[in-house]
mmCIF file of C-alpha atoms and ligand atoms in Angstrom:
data_model
loop_
_atom_site.group_PDB
_atom_site.id
_atom_site.type_symbol
_atom_site.label_atom_id
_atom_site.label_comp_id
_atom_site.label_asym_id
_atom_site.label_seq_id
_atom_site.Cartn_x
_atom_site.Cartn_y
_atom_site.Cartn_z
ATOM 1 C CA MET A 1 107.280 103.056 89.750
ATOM 2 C CA ARG A 2 108.802 105.589 92.367
ATOM 3 C CA VAL A 3 111.658 104.386 94.599
ATOM 4 C CA LEU A 4 112.504 106.400 97.782
ATOM 5 C CA SER A 5 114.297 106.167 101.003
ATOM 6 C CA GLY A 6 116.295 107.754 103.385
ATOM 7 C CA ILE A 7 119.504 107.235 105.662
ATOM 8 C CA GLN A 8 120.073 109.358 108.251
ATOM 9 C CA PRO A 9 124.040 110.468 107.962
ATOM 10 C CA THR A 10 124.336 110.004 112.364
ATOM 11 C CA GLY A 11 127.475 107.739 112.509
ATOM 12 C CA GLN A 12 128.060 104.415 110.436
ATOM 13 C CA ILE A 13 125.665 102.919 108.885
ATOM 14 C CA HIS A 14 125.390 99.480 111.373
ATOM 15 C CA TRP A 15 124.278 95.531 109.585
ATOM 16 C CA GLY A 16 120.601 96.634 111.223
ATOM 17 C CA ASN A 17 121.023 99.642 108.512
ATOM 18 C CA TYR A 18 122.369 97.316 105.177
ATOM 19 C CA PHE A 19 119.970 94.572 105.660
ATOM 20 C CA GLY A 20 116.615 96.761 106.781
ATOM 21 C CA ALA A 21 116.975 99.343 103.991
ATOM 22 C CA VAL A 22 119.778 99.477 102.392
ATOM 23 C CA ARG A 23 120.187 96.309 100.512
ATOM 24 C CA GLN A 24 115.946 96.680 99.101
ATOM 25 C CA TYR A 25 117.539 100.279 97.740
ATOM 26 C CA ILE A 26 120.623 98.288 95.915
ATOM 27 C CA GLU A 27 117.917 95.948 94.115
ATOM 28 C CA LEU A 28 115.568 98.178 93.364
ATOM 29 C CA GLN A 29 117.899 100.632 91.710
ATOM 30 C CA LYS A 30 117.894 97.960 89.225
ATOM 31 C CA HIS A 31 113.667 97.713 88.045
ATOM 32 C CA ASP A 32 112.499 101.534 89.133
ATOM 33 C CA ALA A 33 112.853 104.936 89.291
ATOM 34 C CA ALA A 34 115.031 105.590 92.600
ATOM 35 C CA LEU A 35 115.616 108.394 94.890
ATOM 36 C CA TYR A 36 118.170 107.907 97.673
ATOM 37 C CA PHE A 37 118.721 110.992 100.630
ATOM 38 C CA ILE A 38 121.638 111.290 103.290
ATOM 39 C CA ALA A 39 119.384 112.959 105.938
ATOM 40 C CA ASP A 40 120.659 115.115 107.466
ATOM 41 C CA LEU A 41 117.514 117.575 107.839
ATOM 42 C CA HIS A 42 116.847 114.790 110.543
ATOM 43 C CA ALA A 43 120.085 114.430 111.530
ATOM 44 C CA LEU A 44 119.956 117.526 113.299
ATOM 45 C CA THR A 45 117.469 116.980 116.455
ATOM 46 C CA THR A 46 121.129 114.328 116.981
ATOM 47 C CA VAL A 47 124.332 115.470 115.699
ATOM 48 C CA ARG A 48 124.411 119.126 117.064
ATOM 49 C CA ASN A 49 128.369 119.672 115.731
ATOM 50 C CA PRO A 50 128.806 121.626 112.115
ATOM 51 C CA ALA A 51 131.704 119.148 111.419
ATOM 52 C CA ASP A 52 130.566 116.204 112.882
ATOM 53 C CA LEU A 53 127.744 116.388 110.744
ATOM 54 C CA ARG A 54 129.801 117.511 107.431
ATOM 55 C CA ARG A 55 132.045 114.378 108.003
ATOM 56 C CA ASN A 56 128.676 111.997 108.873
ATOM 57 C CA VAL A 57 127.332 113.015 105.079
ATOM 58 C CA THR A 58 130.595 112.298 102.528
ATOM 59 C CA ASN A 59 130.330 108.684 104.509
ATOM 60 C CA ALA A 60 126.898 108.197 104.852
ATOM 61 C CA ALA A 61 127.153 108.896 100.637
ATOM 62 C CA LEU A 62 130.810 106.814 100.426
ATOM 63 C CA ASP A 63 129.193 103.693 102.169
ATOM 64 C CA LEU A 64 126.135 103.558 99.732
ATOM 65 C CA LEU A 65 128.058 103.833 97.006
ATOM 66 C CA ALA A 66 130.750 101.405 98.360
ATOM 67 C CA LEU A 67 127.981 99.205 99.612
ATOM 68 C CA GLY A 68 126.647 98.968 95.606
ATOM 69 C CA LEU A 69 124.130 102.062 95.406
ATOM 70 C CA ASP A 70 124.790 102.859 91.017
ATOM 71 C CA PRO A 71 124.528 107.141 89.859
ATOM 72 C CA GLU A 72 123.932 105.569 86.806
ATOM 73 C CA LYS A 73 120.859 104.214 87.715
ATOM 74 C CA ALA A 74 119.416 105.974 91.478
ATOM 75 C CA THR A 75 119.298 109.371 92.890
ATOM 76 C CA LEU A 76 121.320 109.934 95.159
ATOM 77 C CA TYR A 77 121.366 113.222 97.181
ATOM 78 C CA VAL A 78 121.326 114.826 100.398
ATOM 79 C CA GLN A 79 118.511 116.137 102.159
ATOM 80 C CA SER A 80 118.789 119.837 102.553
ATOM 81 C CA ASP A 81 120.534 120.575 99.747
ATOM 82 C CA ILE A 82 116.423 120.689 97.925
ATOM 83 C CA PRO A 83 114.241 123.387 100.765
ATOM 84 C CA GLU A 84 111.701 122.132 98.352
ATOM 85 C CA VAL A 85 110.930 120.050 101.202
ATOM 86 C CA ALA A 86 111.253 122.525 104.033
ATOM 87 C CA GLU A 87 108.600 124.586 102.659
ATOM 88 C CA LEU A 88 106.458 121.685 102.677
ATOM 89 C CA THR A 89 106.910 119.796 105.739
ATOM 90 C CA TRP A 90 105.126 123.360 106.925
ATOM 91 C CA LEU A 91 102.069 122.979 103.914
ATOM 92 C CA LEU A 92 101.598 119.636 106.344
ATOM 93 C CA MET A 93 102.305 120.622 108.681
ATOM 94 C CA THR A 94 98.686 122.532 109.197
ATOM 95 C CA VAL A 95 96.671 119.466 108.047
ATOM 96 C CA THR A 96 98.782 116.893 110.825
ATOM 97 C CA GLN A 97 96.306 116.549 113.232
ATOM 98 C CA MET A 98 98.679 116.149 116.748
ATOM 99 C CA HIS A 99 97.102 112.970 118.787
ATOM 100 C CA LEU A 100 98.756 111.247 115.150
ATOM 101 C CA LEU A 101 101.819 112.222 115.912
ATOM 102 C CA GLU A 102 101.772 111.548 120.138
ATOM 103 C CA LYS A 103 100.934 107.884 118.775
ATOM 104 C CA CYS A 104 104.578 107.427 117.206
ATOM 105 C CA HIS A 105 106.913 104.899 118.865
ATOM 106 C CA ALA A 106 110.073 106.644 117.691
ATOM 107 C CA TYR A 107 108.802 109.734 120.260
ATOM 108 C CA LYS A 108 107.538 108.464 122.751
ATOM 109 C CA ASP A 109 110.502 105.256 122.932
ATOM 110 C CA LYS A 110 112.984 108.378 123.611
ATOM 111 C CA LYS A 111 110.570 109.956 125.826
ATOM 112 C CA ALA A 112 110.475 107.235 128.504
ATOM 113 C CA LYS A 113 114.676 106.260 128.341
ATOM 114 C CA GLY A 114 114.245 110.166 129.416
ATOM 115 C CA ILE A 115 115.700 111.898 125.955
ATOM 116 C CA ALA A 116 114.911 115.444 125.869
ATOM 117 C CA ALA A 117 112.246 115.475 123.193
ATOM 118 C CA ASP A 118 112.329 119.060 121.395
ATOM 119 C CA ALA A 119 109.588 120.845 118.202
ATOM 120 C CA GLY A 120 112.322 118.894 115.768
ATOM 121 C CA LEU A 121 111.974 114.443 117.223
ATOM 122 C CA PHE A 122 108.545 115.255 117.739
ATOM 123 C CA THR A 123 107.236 116.828 114.158
ATOM 124 C CA TYR A 124 109.537 114.273 112.236
ATOM 125 C CA PRO A 125 106.987 111.789 111.145
ATOM 126 C CA VAL A 126 106.019 115.599 108.703
ATOM 127 C CA LEU A 127 109.101 115.812 107.447
ATOM 128 C CA MET A 128 110.203 112.321 106.317
ATOM 129 C CA ALA A 129 106.235 113.111 104.877
ATOM 130 C CA ALA A 130 107.362 115.590 102.729
ATOM 131 C CA ASP A 131 110.582 113.633 102.222
ATOM 132 C CA ILE A 132 107.733 110.539 101.103
ATOM 133 C CA LEU A 133 105.517 112.695 99.203
ATOM 134 C CA LEU A 134 107.499 115.600 97.233
ATOM 135 C CA TYR A 135 108.990 113.285 94.923
ATOM 136 C CA ASP A 136 105.562 111.388 94.246
ATOM 137 C CA SER A 137 107.147 108.040 95.547
ATOM 138 C CA ASN A 138 104.789 104.955 95.616
ATOM 139 C CA LEU A 139 106.877 102.564 97.215
ATOM 140 C CA VAL A 140 109.584 103.261 100.248
ATOM 141 C CA PRO A 141 112.150 100.309 101.160
ATOM 142 C CA VAL A 142 112.375 100.628 105.269
ATOM 143 C CA GLY A 143 112.586 98.338 108.145
ATOM 144 C CA GLN A 144 110.285 97.502 110.721
ATOM 145 C CA ASP A 145 110.574 100.621 112.724
ATOM 146 C CA GLN A 146 109.526 103.207 110.298
ATOM 147 C CA ILE A 147 106.399 101.778 109.141
ATOM 148 C CA GLN A 148 104.686 103.786 111.131
ATOM 149 C CA HIS A 149 105.671 106.979 109.763
ATOM 150 C CA ILE A 150 103.964 106.035 106.282
ATOM 151 C CA GLU A 151 101.766 105.251 107.558
ATOM 152 C CA VAL A 152 101.329 109.028 109.169
ATOM 153 C CA THR A 153 102.288 110.071 105.550
ATOM 154 C CA ARG A 154 99.597 108.290 104.347
ATOM 155 C CA ASP A 155 97.350 110.327 106.373
ATOM 156 C CA VAL A 156 98.567 113.565 106.043
ATOM 157 C CA ALA A 157 98.685 112.563 102.304
ATOM 158 C CA GLN A 158 94.841 112.036 102.292
ATOM 159 C CA ARG A 159 94.173 114.455 104.289
ATOM 160 C CA PHE A 160 95.704 117.017 102.233
ATOM 161 C CA ASN A 161 93.836 115.577 98.804
ATOM 162 C CA THR A 162 90.436 115.959 100.994
ATOM 163 C CA ILE A 163 90.670 119.201 102.116
ATOM 164 C CA TYR A 164 92.182 120.749 98.829
ATOM 165 C CA GLU A 165 89.588 118.672 97.147
ATOM 166 C CA ARG A 166 92.122 117.016 94.567
ATOM 167 C CA GLU A 167 94.545 114.369 94.686
ATOM 168 C CA VAL A 168 97.673 116.429 94.936
ATOM 169 C CA PHE A 169 99.399 113.829 96.118
ATOM 170 C CA VAL A 170 100.542 110.248 95.801
ATOM 171 C CA LEU A 171 99.974 108.250 99.132
ATOM 172 C CA PRO A 172 103.469 105.472 99.309
ATOM 173 C CA GLU A 173 103.575 102.232 100.633
ATOM 174 C CA PRO A 174 105.737 100.918 102.459
ATOM 175 C CA TYR A 175 107.975 97.910 100.718
ATOM 176 C CA VAL A 176 109.284 95.723 104.030
ATOM 177 C CA VAL A 177 110.994 92.219 103.581
ATOM 178 C CA GLN A 178 110.427 90.699 106.663
ATOM 179 C CA SER A 179 112.783 88.069 107.797
ATOM 180 C CA LEU A 180 115.008 91.560 107.839
ATOM 181 C CA ALA A 181 112.462 94.019 109.033
ATOM 182 C CA LYS A 182 113.751 94.161 112.530
ATOM 183 C CA VAL A 183 117.981 93.541 113.148
ATOM 184 C CA PRO A 184 119.099 92.526 116.636
ATOM 185 C CA GLY A 185 121.619 93.842 117.755
ATOM 186 C CA LEU A 186 125.107 92.454 120.757
ATOM 187 C CA ASP A 187 121.754 92.492 122.944
ATOM 188 C CA GLY A 188 119.443 90.577 120.730
ATOM 189 C CA GLU A 189 117.125 94.243 121.041
ATOM 190 C CA LYS A 190 116.878 95.782 117.231
ATOM 191 C CA MET A 191 120.188 96.641 116.537
ATOM 192 C CA SER A 192 120.133 100.191 116.694
ATOM 193 C CA LYS A 193 122.519 103.744 117.364
ATOM 194 C CA SER A 194 120.823 105.062 120.644
ATOM 195 C CA TYR A 195 120.964 101.233 122.690
ATOM 196 C CA ASN A 196 124.721 101.378 121.374
ATOM 197 C CA ASN A 197 124.565 98.107 120.825
ATOM 198 C CA THR A 198 124.816 98.377 117.087
ATOM 199 C CA ILE A 199 127.746 96.399 114.397
ATOM 200 C CA GLU A 200 129.069 99.056 112.227
ATOM 201 C CA VAL A 201 129.554 97.862 108.861
ATOM 202 C CA PHE A 202 132.559 99.433 107.681
ATOM 203 C CA MET A 203 135.061 98.127 111.064
ATOM 204 C CA GLU A 204 138.161 97.896 111.610
ATOM 205 C CA PRO A 205 138.054 93.867 111.242
ATOM 206 C CA LYS A 206 140.249 93.790 114.655
ATOM 207 C CA GLN A 207 137.038 95.638 116.069
ATOM 208 C CA LEU A 208 134.652 93.873 113.955
ATOM 209 C CA ARG A 209 136.319 90.268 115.429
ATOM 210 C CA LYS A 210 135.829 91.902 118.648
ATOM 211 C CA LYS A 211 132.016 93.069 118.901
ATOM 212 C CA ILE A 212 131.033 90.062 116.990
ATOM 213 C CA MET A 213 132.692 88.042 120.018
ATOM 214 C CA SER A 214 130.714 90.451 122.020
ATOM 215 C CA ILE A 215 127.143 88.785 120.819
ATOM 216 C CA LYS A 216 125.282 88.338 124.022
ATOM 217 C CA THR A 217 124.460 84.110 124.696
ATOM 218 C CA ASP A 218 123.298 81.658 126.932
ATOM 219 C CA SER A 219 125.458 80.011 129.437
ATOM 220 C CA LYS A 220 125.676 77.137 127.651
ATOM 221 C CA GLY A 221 129.726 75.277 127.156
ATOM 222 C CA VAL A 222 130.715 73.583 124.183
ATOM 223 C CA ALA A 223 129.576 69.398 124.653
ATOM 224 C CA ASP A 224 125.879 71.576 124.931
ATOM 225 C CA VAL A 225 123.747 71.004 122.838
ATOM 226 C CA LYS A 226 122.425 74.154 121.714
ATOM 227 C CA ALA A 227 119.133 76.633 119.527
ATOM 228 C CA PRO A 228 120.212 78.131 116.776
ATOM 229 C CA GLU A 229 116.225 78.984 116.430
ATOM 230 C CA THR A 230 117.123 81.347 119.662
ATOM 231 C CA CYS A 231 120.652 82.738 119.568
ATOM 232 C CA SER A 232 121.143 85.906 118.286
ATOM 233 C CA VAL A 233 124.467 84.693 116.618
ATOM 234 C CA PHE A 234 122.744 82.327 114.104
ATOM 235 C CA THR A 235 119.872 84.943 114.127
ATOM 236 C CA LEU A 236 123.159 87.461 112.110
ATOM 237 C CA PHE A 237 124.211 84.630 110.198
ATOM 238 C CA LYS A 238 121.524 84.055 108.862
ATOM 239 C CA LEU A 239 121.425 87.293 107.059
ATOM 240 C CA PHE A 240 124.765 87.004 105.748
ATOM 241 C CA ALA A 241 124.809 83.186 104.594
ATOM 242 C CA SER A 242 122.990 80.527 101.627
ATOM 243 C CA GLU A 243 120.140 78.285 103.066
ATOM 244 C CA ASP A 244 123.293 75.507 102.816
ATOM 245 C CA GLN A 245 125.443 77.336 105.113
ATOM 246 C CA GLN A 246 122.977 78.091 107.075
ATOM 247 C CA ALA A 247 121.345 74.165 107.702
ATOM 248 C CA ALA A 248 125.032 73.490 108.305
ATOM 249 C CA LEU A 249 125.693 75.857 110.972
ATOM 250 C CA ALA A 250 121.983 74.666 113.052
ATOM 251 C CA ALA A 251 123.680 71.358 112.324
ATOM 252 C CA LYS A 252 126.371 71.944 114.326
ATOM 253 C CA TYR A 253 124.430 74.234 117.019
ATOM 254 C CA ARG A 254 122.286 71.078 116.975
ATOM 255 C CA ALA A 255 124.550 68.067 117.100
ATOM 256 C CA GLY A 256 126.623 69.489 120.627
ATOM 257 C CA GLY A 257 129.884 70.120 120.474
ATOM 258 C CA MET A 258 130.499 73.264 119.370
ATOM 259 C CA GLY A 259 131.488 76.442 121.256
ATOM 260 C CA TYR A 260 129.916 79.801 120.943
ATOM 261 C CA GLY A 261 133.189 81.203 120.205
ATOM 262 C CA GLU A 262 133.315 79.099 117.071
ATOM 263 C CA ALA A 263 130.242 80.091 115.522
ATOM 264 C CA LYS A 264 130.713 83.668 116.448
ATOM 265 C CA GLN A 265 134.154 83.099 114.521
ATOM 266 C CA THR A 266 131.707 81.901 111.418
ATOM 267 C CA LEU A 267 129.689 84.582 111.225
ATOM 268 C CA TYR A 268 132.907 86.349 111.596
ATOM 269 C CA ASP A 269 134.264 85.337 108.188
ATOM 270 C CA GLN A 270 131.190 85.313 106.174
ATOM 271 C CA ALA A 271 130.955 89.432 107.866
ATOM 272 C CA MET A 272 134.316 90.004 106.286
ATOM 273 C CA ALA A 273 133.406 87.371 102.587
ATOM 274 C CA VAL A 274 130.056 89.435 101.783
ATOM 275 C CA PHE A 275 131.677 92.962 103.132
ATOM 276 C CA GLY A 276 135.270 92.664 101.829
ATOM 277 C CA PRO A 277 134.634 93.664 98.234
ATOM 278 C CA ALA A 278 132.887 96.593 99.635
ATOM 279 C CA PHE A 279 135.571 98.164 101.950
ATOM 280 C CA ASP A 280 138.200 98.219 98.720
ATOM 281 C CA ARG A 281 135.099 100.224 97.059
ATOM 282 C CA ARG A 282 135.338 102.774 99.329
ATOM 283 C CA ALA A 283 138.387 103.153 99.649
ATOM 284 C CA GLN A 284 139.817 103.856 95.913
ATOM 285 C CA LEU A 285 136.026 106.120 96.773
ATOM 286 C CA ALA A 286 137.370 108.023 99.793
ATOM 287 C CA ALA A 287 140.620 108.286 97.755
ATOM 288 C CA SER A 288 137.641 110.228 95.069
ATOM 289 C CA PRO A 289 136.292 113.203 96.981
ATOM 290 C CA ASP A 290 135.935 115.550 93.427
ATOM 291 C CA THR A 291 133.750 111.655 91.953
ATOM 292 C CA VAL A 292 131.136 112.113 94.876
ATOM 293 C CA ARG A 293 131.055 115.311 95.311
ATOM 294 C CA ASP A 294 129.763 115.362 91.446
ATOM 295 C CA VAL A 295 127.270 112.789 92.054
ATOM 296 C CA LEU A 296 125.972 114.267 95.118
ATOM 297 C CA ARG A 297 125.186 118.065 93.167
ATOM 298 C CA GLU A 298 123.953 115.291 89.925
ATOM 299 C CA GLY A 299 120.850 113.807 92.415
ATOM 300 C CA ALA A 300 120.639 117.450 93.869
ATOM 301 C CA LYS A 301 119.496 118.804 90.301
ATOM 302 C CA LYS A 302 118.094 116.058 89.221
ATOM 303 C CA ALA A 303 115.395 115.092 92.487
ATOM 304 C CA ARG A 304 114.980 119.205 92.012
ATOM 305 C CA VAL A 305 113.261 119.067 89.433
ATOM 306 C CA LYS A 306 110.562 116.670 90.191
ATOM 307 C CA ALA A 307 110.633 118.428 94.031
ATOM 308 C CA THR A 308 109.754 122.033 92.143
ATOM 309 C CA GLU A 309 106.852 120.600 90.240
ATOM 310 C CA VAL A 310 104.716 118.990 93.535
ATOM 311 C CA LEU A 311 105.704 121.757 95.748
ATOM 312 C CA ALA A 312 104.295 123.952 92.666
ATOM 313 C CA ARG A 313 101.061 121.777 92.687
ATOM 314 C CA ALA A 314 100.361 121.564 96.322
ATOM 315 C CA ARG A 315 100.635 125.531 96.786
ATOM 316 C CA GLU A 316 98.589 125.816 93.462
ATOM 317 C CA ALA A 317 95.932 124.005 95.829
ATOM 318 C CA CYS A 318 96.320 125.754 98.830
ATOM 319 C CA GLY A 319 95.994 128.669 97.225
ATOM 320 C CA LEU A 320 99.307 130.267 98.029
ATOM 321 C CA GLY A 321 100.515 133.093 95.063
ATOM 322 C CA GLY A 322 99.344 132.735 90.877
ATOM 323 C CA ARG A 323 98.611 136.931 92.818
HETATM 324 N N1 AQP B 1 118.194 96.995 112.929
HETATM 325 C C1 AQP B 1 117.436 97.139 111.570
HETATM 326 N N2 AQP B 1 116.573 96.317 111.241
HETATM 327 C C2 AQP B 1 116.508 97.169 110.410
HETATM 328 N N3 AQP B 1 116.235 98.281 109.891
HETATM 329 C C3 AQP B 1 117.149 98.640 110.197
HETATM 330 N N4 AQP B 1 117.352 100.032 110.398
HETATM 331 C C4 AQP B 1 117.722 101.058 111.212
HETATM 332 N N5 AQP B 1 118.423 99.583 112.820
HETATM 333 C C5 AQP B 1 118.039 98.511 111.831
HETATM 334 C C6 AQP B 1 116.549 100.984 109.295
HETATM 335 O O1 AQP B 1 117.161 101.290 108.567
HETATM 336 C C7 AQP B 1 116.522 102.535 108.072
HETATM 337 C C8 AQP B 1 117.592 103.599 107.816
HETATM 338 O O2 AQP B 1 117.352 104.161 109.137
HETATM 339 P P1 AQP B 1 117.354 105.535 109.708
HETATM 340 O O3 AQP B 1 117.923 106.626 109.048
HETATM 341 O O4 AQP B 1 116.861 106.111 110.935
HETATM 342 O O5 AQP B 1 119.145 104.828 110.641
HETATM 343 P P2 AQP B 1 119.488 105.214 112.554
HETATM 344 O O6 AQP B 1 118.875 106.442 112.638
HETATM 345 O O7 AQP B 1 120.748 104.411 111.928
HETATM 346 O O8 AQP B 1 118.649 104.093 112.698
HETATM 347 P P3 AQP B 1 118.896 103.514 114.315
HETATM 348 O O9 AQP B 1 119.815 103.046 114.465
HETATM 349 O O10 AQP B 1 118.103 103.077 115.329
HETATM 350 O O11 AQP B 1 118.568 104.794 115.080
HETATM 351 P P4 AQP B 1 118.047 105.487 116.034
HETATM 352 O O12 AQP B 1 119.075 104.909 116.890
HETATM 353 O O13 AQP B 1 117.891 106.862 116.198
HETATM 354 O O14 AQP B 1 116.668 104.755 116.349
HETATM 355 C C9 AQP B 1 115.217 103.154 107.702
HETATM 356 O O15 AQP B 1 114.623 102.340 106.825
HETATM 357 C C10 AQP B 1 115.478 102.014 109.347
HETATM 358 O O16 AQP B 1 114.124 101.151 109.088
#
């Protein structure tokens, strides 16, 4: 299996990114050929300050490495270090039907919210298709919001293969862990930077506690019996906790006598216990920027070998070069 996925350097990694995607990256690197990239070309549709973008790319690399991405097992690279992806995007664009892009919810949702859409946002699924197809990827670990874009990738790949009458591209499958596919944010909606409801993995503990304390709950008092299954605090706690720990907290909800403040404190303690070691690893890595730069440089070198091979196949199929 060839596994590939990417994360946008648009800010700090949040719990949705970690549980929805990054945790699966780390799991899959154990057994498969895994490529993970920092999607700086995608981020250009939202980050318009060059210093911010550079800092975000470094931070994303630090976050991924601290959380367990192992450069000995997986290839980590920055999207724009592989220029072949831009050329492949154009080749794919020429076979992408407009109606496929028009129905993509990432574009539709932003447009509905009045966020001005430029061509980059509209065509971003084609760049994503190139990201995936350029490496003959079989499996793409993602959260629920990205499944539709992988379907677009399959459609575009299939159309290219049909038009040029050969199997140029491998058709990828999404890899989604259903229970983690849509992590809720502070307001109970999907955790997302654009909804301003995120909890970042590497938050300063005091700020983290404050954010957790602001998670929306119903207005039941301490003595009231509460329902864990409809409570965002409990849904988030489940991400971190063993079955026994989940059962113990659920019992407290159902017994009454526990306020939401106490449940939130339990969630905070659990988050600190799980992410604590990653905080230390991140601080060590941040103190050695050359190591991170080398990892990304080596990763790009490795990724480019495959990218060059696949792009050559695609160019040949449609009659570019070779005169
Ligand atoms: N809430 C979520 N639950 C499960 N998975 C999620 N992912 C994102 N949010 C959730 C998954 O994280 C991976 C990286 O996504 P991205 O690079 O698109 O991340 P993002 O821009 O940080 O995601 P946001 O916050 O949701 O961004 P906007 O606001 O731009 O839409 C992907 O696999 C994604 O599915």
